[in-house]
Amino acid sequence: MMKFQGNHILSVSQFDREAISRILAISAQMTPYAMRQKRCHVLDGAILNNLFFEASTRTRVSFGTAFNLLGGFVRETVGQENTSLSKGESLFDTAQVISGYSDVIAMRHPKMHAVSEFAKGSTVPVINGGDGANEHPTQALLDLFTIQSEMTRFNKGIDKLNITLMGDLKHGRTVHSLSKLLSLYNDVKITMISPKALQMPDNVISTLTNAGHEVIVTDEMEGNLACDIIYQTRIQQERFASKDEAELYRGHFSLNKEAYKQYCQDHTVIMHPLPRDSRPEANELDIDLNDLDNLAIFRQAQNGVLVRMALFALTLGVEDKLLQHEKTITWHTNKTK
Ligand code: CP
């Protein structure tokens, strides 16, 4: 059985199916705390250092919220320019110092593998919140949690899933990590729709084909959306040499309600790691989809809190102590699922 306590979470390659089942089960146990039905300050007094050296809304805030919900304190550092990395300090030295101030660290960095480099100098667990175009393991876990919970409504599971990944599959780290996790399941059909220049990296495709999955690579949206899940992604402008180059690909695969009704199945669930680019020239997921029950994007973002709570509980070794720390809440809340 995989040991979580005291260990870094840097790549989805660390996980086997048993470890993923454990993470997803503990994530589900976090629901009453995230929904403010009960509270559980099992990490009372612990300190998370959130180091975000690239823009983020969901990952940074949901890591912080997850830690606060378990009773811990959160310190935030945003932007390398506000740290001594900008004075030439190495990631190793920074890690030696910050880990002395922390019980756990969450980190996002624009450079591939920089979080792993940082982790080598850390004396506490480091959780990868996204490293360049490489990986986004916690996003992939919350995506799997979302797929599992959305598919339950249709008596389906992750095995035998028919999923379409669409958009910038070359630079989108979330689809890299999700594909690697899906390779652990059985009989998955994955259709990859992207401009030819933004196709999924070969090593990710071979991970899936070596696992026996059917992979279709195409630049056609029509005829490829009648699936269980559409996972739309953004053109990752920040990974292109110039804004003009990114402009070449924006808006190629916009999905709106008319296209959904024409090409999708009644049960097709729409996911997106967010942010969705809603500028008219991109319009990845039109706002006319907002009233569609099968638009799961905001449920998906909420699931990030559950999964990150589970990862903190596991890495800090308190996953079996939740019930003994449970209390009722005393304030008014309108939260509904
Ligand atoms: N999905 C995701 O990583 O969103 P943020 O960039 O806002 O954290």
Coordinates of C-alpha atoms and ligand atoms in Angstrom, one line a residue:
M1 CA 0.0 0.0 0.0
M2 CA 1.3 3.4 -0.9
K3 CA 2.6 5.5 2.0
F4 CA 1.4 9.1 2.0
Q5 CA 2.4 10.4 5.4
G6 CA 5.5 12.6 5.1
N7 CA 5.8 12.2 1.4
H8 CA 5.7 14.7 -1.5
I9 CA 3.0 14.6 -4.2
L10 CA 4.7 15.6 -7.3
S11 CA 3.4 13.5 -10.2
V12 CA 0.4 11.2 -10.9
S13 CA 2.9 8.5 -11.7
Q14 CA 3.3 8.0 -8.0
F15 CA -0.2 6.5 -7.7
D16 CA -1.6 3.1 -8.4
R17 CA -5.3 2.3 -8.5
E18 CA -5.5 1.4 -4.9
A19 CA -3.9 4.7 -3.8
I20 CA -6.4 6.6 -6.0
S21 CA -9.4 4.8 -4.6
R22 CA -8.1 5.7 -1.1
I23 CA -7.8 9.4 -2.0
L24 CA -11.2 9.5 -3.6
A25 CA -12.8 7.7 -0.6
I26 CA -11.3 10.2 1.9
S27 CA -12.2 13.1 -0.4
A28 CA -15.9 11.9 -0.2
Q29 CA -15.5 11.8 3.7
M30 CA -14.6 15.5 3.6
T31 CA -18.0 16.5 2.1
P32 CA -19.8 17.5 5.4
Y33 CA -16.9 19.7 6.4
A34 CA -16.6 21.4 3.1
M35 CA -20.4 21.9 3.0
R36 CA -20.3 23.4 6.5
Q37 CA -22.6 20.7 8.0
K38 CA -19.9 19.9 10.5
R39 CA -16.3 21.0 11.3
C40 CA -13.2 19.1 11.8
H41 CA -10.1 20.9 13.0
V42 CA -7.9 17.8 12.9
L43 CA -5.0 20.0 11.7
D44 CA -5.4 22.6 14.4
G45 CA -2.2 24.7 14.5
A46 CA -0.5 23.2 11.5
I47 CA 1.0 25.6 8.9
L48 CA 0.6 25.4 5.1
N49 CA 2.9 27.6 3.0
N50 CA 1.2 28.3 -0.3
L51 CA 3.9 29.3 -2.8
F52 CA 2.4 30.4 -6.1
F53 CA 4.8 31.6 -8.7
E54 CA 2.3 31.6 -11.6
A55 CA -1.3 32.9 -11.8
S56 CA -4.0 30.8 -10.1
T57 CA -7.5 31.3 -8.7
R58 CA -8.8 27.8 -8.0
T59 CA -5.7 25.8 -7.0
R60 CA -4.2 28.4 -4.7
V61 CA -7.5 29.4 -3.0
S62 CA -8.8 25.8 -2.7
F63 CA -5.5 24.6 -1.2
G64 CA -5.8 27.4 1.4
T65 CA -9.5 26.8 2.0
A66 CA -9.0 23.0 2.4
F67 CA -6.3 23.6 5.0
N68 CA -8.4 26.2 6.9
L69 CA -11.3 23.8 6.9
L70 CA -9.1 21.2 8.7
G71 CA -8.1 23.9 11.2
G72 CA -4.7 24.8 9.9
F73 CA -3.1 28.2 9.2
V74 CA -2.2 29.3 5.7
R75 CA 0.6 31.6 4.6
E76 CA 0.6 32.9 1.1
T77 CA 3.4 33.9 -1.2
V78 CA 2.4 35.0 -4.7
G79 CA 4.9 35.8 -7.5
Q80 CA 8.6 35.0 -7.6
E81 CA 9.4 38.7 -7.8
N82 CA 8.3 39.0 -4.2
T83 CA 10.8 36.4 -3.0
S84 CA 14.5 36.2 -2.7
L85 CA 14.5 33.8 -5.8
S86 CA 14.6 37.1 -7.6
K87 CA 17.9 37.8 -5.9
G88 CA 19.5 34.6 -7.2
E89 CA 18.6 32.3 -4.3
S90 CA 18.2 28.7 -5.5
L91 CA 15.0 26.6 -5.2
F92 CA 16.9 24.2 -2.9
D93 CA 17.9 27.0 -0.4
T94 CA 14.4 28.5 -0.6
A95 CA 13.0 25.0 0.2
Q96 CA 15.4 24.5 3.1
V97 CA 14.2 27.8 4.7
I98 CA 10.5 27.7 4.0
S99 CA 10.1 24.1 5.0
G100 CA 11.5 25.2 8.4
Y101 CA 8.5 27.5 8.7
S102 CA 5.9 24.9 7.5
D103 CA 4.2 21.5 8.1
V104 CA 3.4 21.2 4.4
I105 CA 4.0 23.3 1.2
A106 CA 1.9 23.7 -1.9
M107 CA 3.7 25.1 -4.9
R108 CA 3.0 26.2 -8.4
H109 CA 5.9 27.1 -10.8
P110 CA 6.0 28.1 -14.5
K111 CA 9.0 25.8 -15.2
M112 CA 8.5 22.1 -15.8
H113 CA 10.0 19.9 -12.9
A114 CA 10.8 23.0 -10.8
V115 CA 8.5 21.8 -8.0
S116 CA 10.4 18.5 -7.9
E117 CA 13.7 20.4 -7.7
F118 CA 12.3 22.5 -4.8
A119 CA 11.1 19.3 -3.1
K120 CA 14.6 18.0 -2.9
G121 CA 15.5 20.8 -0.5
S122 CA 12.3 20.5 1.6
T123 CA 12.0 18.8 4.9
V124 CA 8.2 18.7 4.8
P125 CA 5.8 17.3 2.1
V126 CA 5.5 19.4 -1.0
I127 CA 2.4 19.2 -3.2
N128 CA 2.7 20.1 -6.8
G129 CA 0.1 22.7 -7.8
G130 CA 1.2 22.7 -11.4
D131 CA 4.7 22.9 -12.9
G132 CA 4.8 24.5 -16.4
A133 CA 3.3 22.3 -19.1
N134 CA 4.3 19.1 -17.2
E135 CA 1.8 18.0 -14.6
H136 CA -1.1 19.1 -12.3
P137 CA -1.6 16.0 -10.2
T138 CA -4.2 17.4 -7.7
Q139 CA -6.3 18.7 -10.7
A140 CA -6.2 15.2 -12.2
L141 CA -7.3 13.7 -8.9
L142 CA -10.2 16.1 -8.6
D143 CA -11.1 15.5 -12.2
L144 CA -11.3 11.7 -11.5
F145 CA -13.4 12.4 -8.4
T146 CA -15.7 14.5 -10.6
I147 CA -15.9 11.9 -13.4
Q148 CA -16.7 9.2 -10.8
S149 CA -19.4 11.3 -9.1
E150 CA -21.0 12.6 -12.3
M151 CA -21.0 9.1 -13.9
T152 CA -22.8 7.7 -10.9
R153 CA -25.9 9.5 -12.1
F154 CA -25.9 7.4 -15.3
N155 CA -24.8 4.1 -13.6
K156 CA -21.4 4.3 -15.2
G157 CA -17.9 4.3 -13.8
I158 CA -14.4 5.2 -14.9
D159 CA -13.8 1.8 -16.4
K160 CA -15.2 1.7 -20.0
L161 CA -15.4 5.5 -20.0
N162 CA -15.7 7.3 -23.4
I163 CA -14.0 10.7 -23.0
T164 CA -13.1 13.4 -25.4
L165 CA -10.3 15.8 -24.5
M166 CA -10.4 19.0 -26.6
G167 CA -8.3 22.1 -27.1
D168 CA -4.6 22.8 -26.3
L169 CA -3.5 19.2 -25.5
K170 CA 0.2 20.0 -26.1
H171 CA 0.5 22.5 -23.3
G172 CA -2.4 21.6 -21.0
R173 CA -0.8 20.0 -18.0
T174 CA -4.2 18.9 -16.6
V175 CA -4.9 16.6 -19.6
H176 CA -1.4 15.1 -19.4
S177 CA -2.0 14.2 -15.7
L178 CA -5.6 13.0 -16.3
S179 CA -4.6 10.8 -19.2
K180 CA -1.9 9.2 -17.2
L181 CA -4.4 8.4 -14.4
L182 CA -6.9 7.1 -16.9
S183 CA -4.2 4.6 -18.1
L184 CA -4.7 2.8 -14.7
Y185 CA -8.4 2.0 -15.6
N186 CA -9.9 -0.5 -18.0
D187 CA -11.2 -0.2 -21.6
V188 CA -11.2 3.6 -21.8
K189 CA -11.8 5.3 -25.2
I190 CA -10.1 8.7 -25.4
T191 CA -10.7 11.0 -28.4
M192 CA -8.2 13.8 -28.5
I193 CA -9.4 16.9 -30.5
S194 CA -6.8 19.6 -31.1
P195 CA -5.2 21.7 -33.8
K196 CA -2.4 19.5 -35.3
A197 CA 0.3 21.8 -33.8
L198 CA -1.2 21.3 -30.3
Q199 CA -1.6 17.6 -30.2
M200 CA -1.1 15.5 -27.1
P201 CA 2.6 14.7 -26.5
D202 CA 3.5 11.2 -27.8
N203 CA 4.6 9.9 -24.4
V204 CA 1.2 10.5 -23.0
I205 CA -0.5 8.8 -26.0
S206 CA 1.8 5.8 -25.6
T207 CA 1.0 5.5 -21.9
L208 CA -2.6 5.1 -22.9
T209 CA -2.1 2.8 -25.9
N210 CA 0.3 0.6 -23.9
A211 CA -2.5 0.2 -21.3
G212 CA -4.7 -1.1 -24.1
H213 CA -6.9 1.9 -24.4
E214 CA -8.4 3.1 -27.7
V215 CA -7.0 6.5 -28.6
I216 CA -8.3 8.6 -31.5
V217 CA -6.3 11.8 -32.5
T218 CA -8.2 14.3 -34.7
D219 CA -8.7 17.9 -35.4
E220 CA -12.4 17.5 -36.1
M221 CA -15.0 18.3 -33.5
E222 CA -18.0 17.1 -35.5
G223 CA -18.7 13.4 -35.0
N224 CA -16.4 13.2 -32.0
L225 CA -18.6 14.6 -29.2
A226 CA -21.0 11.7 -28.7
C227 CA -19.2 10.6 -25.5
D228 CA -19.7 10.3 -21.7
I229 CA -17.4 13.3 -20.9
I230 CA -16.2 16.3 -22.9
Y231 CA -13.1 17.7 -21.2
Q232 CA -12.6 21.1 -22.8
T233 CA -9.3 23.1 -22.2
R234 CA -8.0 26.6 -22.8
I235 CA -5.4 27.6 -25.3
Q236 CA -2.5 28.1 -22.8
Q237 CA -1.3 31.5 -24.1
E238 CA 1.4 31.7 -21.4
R239 CA 3.2 28.7 -22.9
F240 CA 3.5 30.1 -26.4
A241 CA 6.4 32.2 -27.7
S242 CA 4.1 35.1 -28.4
K243 CA 0.4 36.1 -27.9
D244 CA 0.1 36.3 -31.7
E245 CA 1.0 32.6 -32.0
A246 CA -1.7 31.7 -29.4
E247 CA -4.2 33.8 -31.3
L248 CA -3.8 31.4 -34.3
Y249 CA -5.6 28.7 -32.3
R250 CA -8.2 30.5 -30.2
G251 CA -11.8 29.8 -31.0
H252 CA -11.2 26.6 -33.0
F253 CA -13.3 24.4 -30.8
S254 CA -16.0 26.6 -29.2
L255 CA -18.8 24.6 -27.7
N256 CA -22.3 26.1 -27.3
K257 CA -25.7 24.7 -26.6
E258 CA -26.6 24.3 -30.2
A259 CA -23.5 22.2 -30.9
Y260 CA -24.1 20.3 -27.7
K261 CA -27.6 19.4 -28.8
Q262 CA -26.5 18.5 -32.3
Y263 CA -23.4 16.4 -31.5
C264 CA -23.6 15.1 -27.9
Q265 CA -25.5 12.4 -26.1
D266 CA -28.2 13.3 -23.6
H267 CA -25.9 12.2 -20.8
T268 CA -22.7 13.9 -22.0
V269 CA -21.1 15.7 -19.1
I270 CA -19.0 18.8 -19.8
M271 CA -15.9 19.4 -17.8
H272 CA -13.1 22.0 -17.9
P273 CA -10.3 22.6 -15.4
L274 CA -11.1 26.3 -15.7
P275 CA -10.4 29.1 -16.2
R276 CA -12.5 29.0 -19.4
D277 CA -11.6 31.8 -21.8
S278 CA -14.9 33.6 -22.3
R279 CA -13.5 36.3 -24.6
P280 CA -15.5 36.3 -27.9
E281 CA -12.6 35.2 -29.9
A282 CA -12.2 32.1 -27.7
N283 CA -15.6 31.3 -26.1
E284 CA -14.5 27.8 -25.2
L285 CA -17.7 27.0 -23.4
D286 CA -20.5 29.4 -24.2
I287 CA -22.4 30.9 -21.3
D288 CA -25.6 29.6 -22.9
L289 CA -24.5 26.2 -21.4
N290 CA -24.7 27.5 -17.9
D291 CA -28.2 26.2 -17.3
L292 CA -27.4 22.7 -18.6
D293 CA -27.5 20.1 -15.7
N294 CA -24.6 18.3 -17.4
L295 CA -22.3 21.3 -17.2
A296 CA -20.1 20.1 -14.3
I297 CA -17.4 22.8 -14.4
F298 CA -18.3 24.5 -11.1
R299 CA -19.0 21.2 -9.3
Q300 CA -15.6 20.1 -10.5
A301 CA -13.9 23.3 -9.1
Q302 CA -15.7 22.7 -5.7
N303 CA -14.4 19.1 -5.7
G304 CA -10.9 20.6 -5.6
V305 CA -11.5 21.5 -1.9
L306 CA -12.5 17.9 -1.0
V307 CA -9.5 16.3 -2.8
R308 CA -7.0 18.8 -1.4
M309 CA -8.4 18.2 2.1
A310 CA -7.9 14.5 1.6
L311 CA -4.3 15.0 0.4
F312 CA -3.5 17.1 3.4
A313 CA -5.0 14.6 5.8
L314 CA -3.0 11.8 4.1
T315 CA 0.3 13.6 3.9
L316 CA 0.1 14.7 7.5
G317 CA -1.2 11.3 8.8
V318 CA -4.6 12.3 10.2
E319 CA -6.9 10.6 7.8
D320 CA -8.1 8.1 10.5
K321 CA -8.7 10.9 13.1
L322 CA -11.5 12.8 11.3
L323 CA -14.4 11.5 13.4
Q324 CA -12.8 12.1 16.8
H325 CA -12.2 15.8 15.8
E326 CA -15.7 16.4 14.4
K327 CA -17.8 19.2 15.9
T328 CA -21.1 20.9 15.1
I329 CA -21.0 24.3 13.4
T330 CA -22.4 27.4 15.1
W331 CA -22.9 29.9 12.4
H332 CA -25.5 30.4 9.7
T333 CA -24.7 29.0 6.3
N334 CA -26.7 28.7 3.0
K335 CA -24.5 26.2 1.5
T336 CA -26.3 23.5 -0.6
K337 CA -24.8 20.8 -2.7
Ligands
CP1 N1 -7.6 24.6 -12.7 C1 -6.6 25.4 -12.3 O1 -5.5 25.1 -12.1 O2 -7.1 26.7 -12.1 P1 -6.2 27.9 -11.6 O3 -5.1 28.2 -12.6 O4 -7.1 29.1 -11.4 O5 -5.6 27.5 -10.3

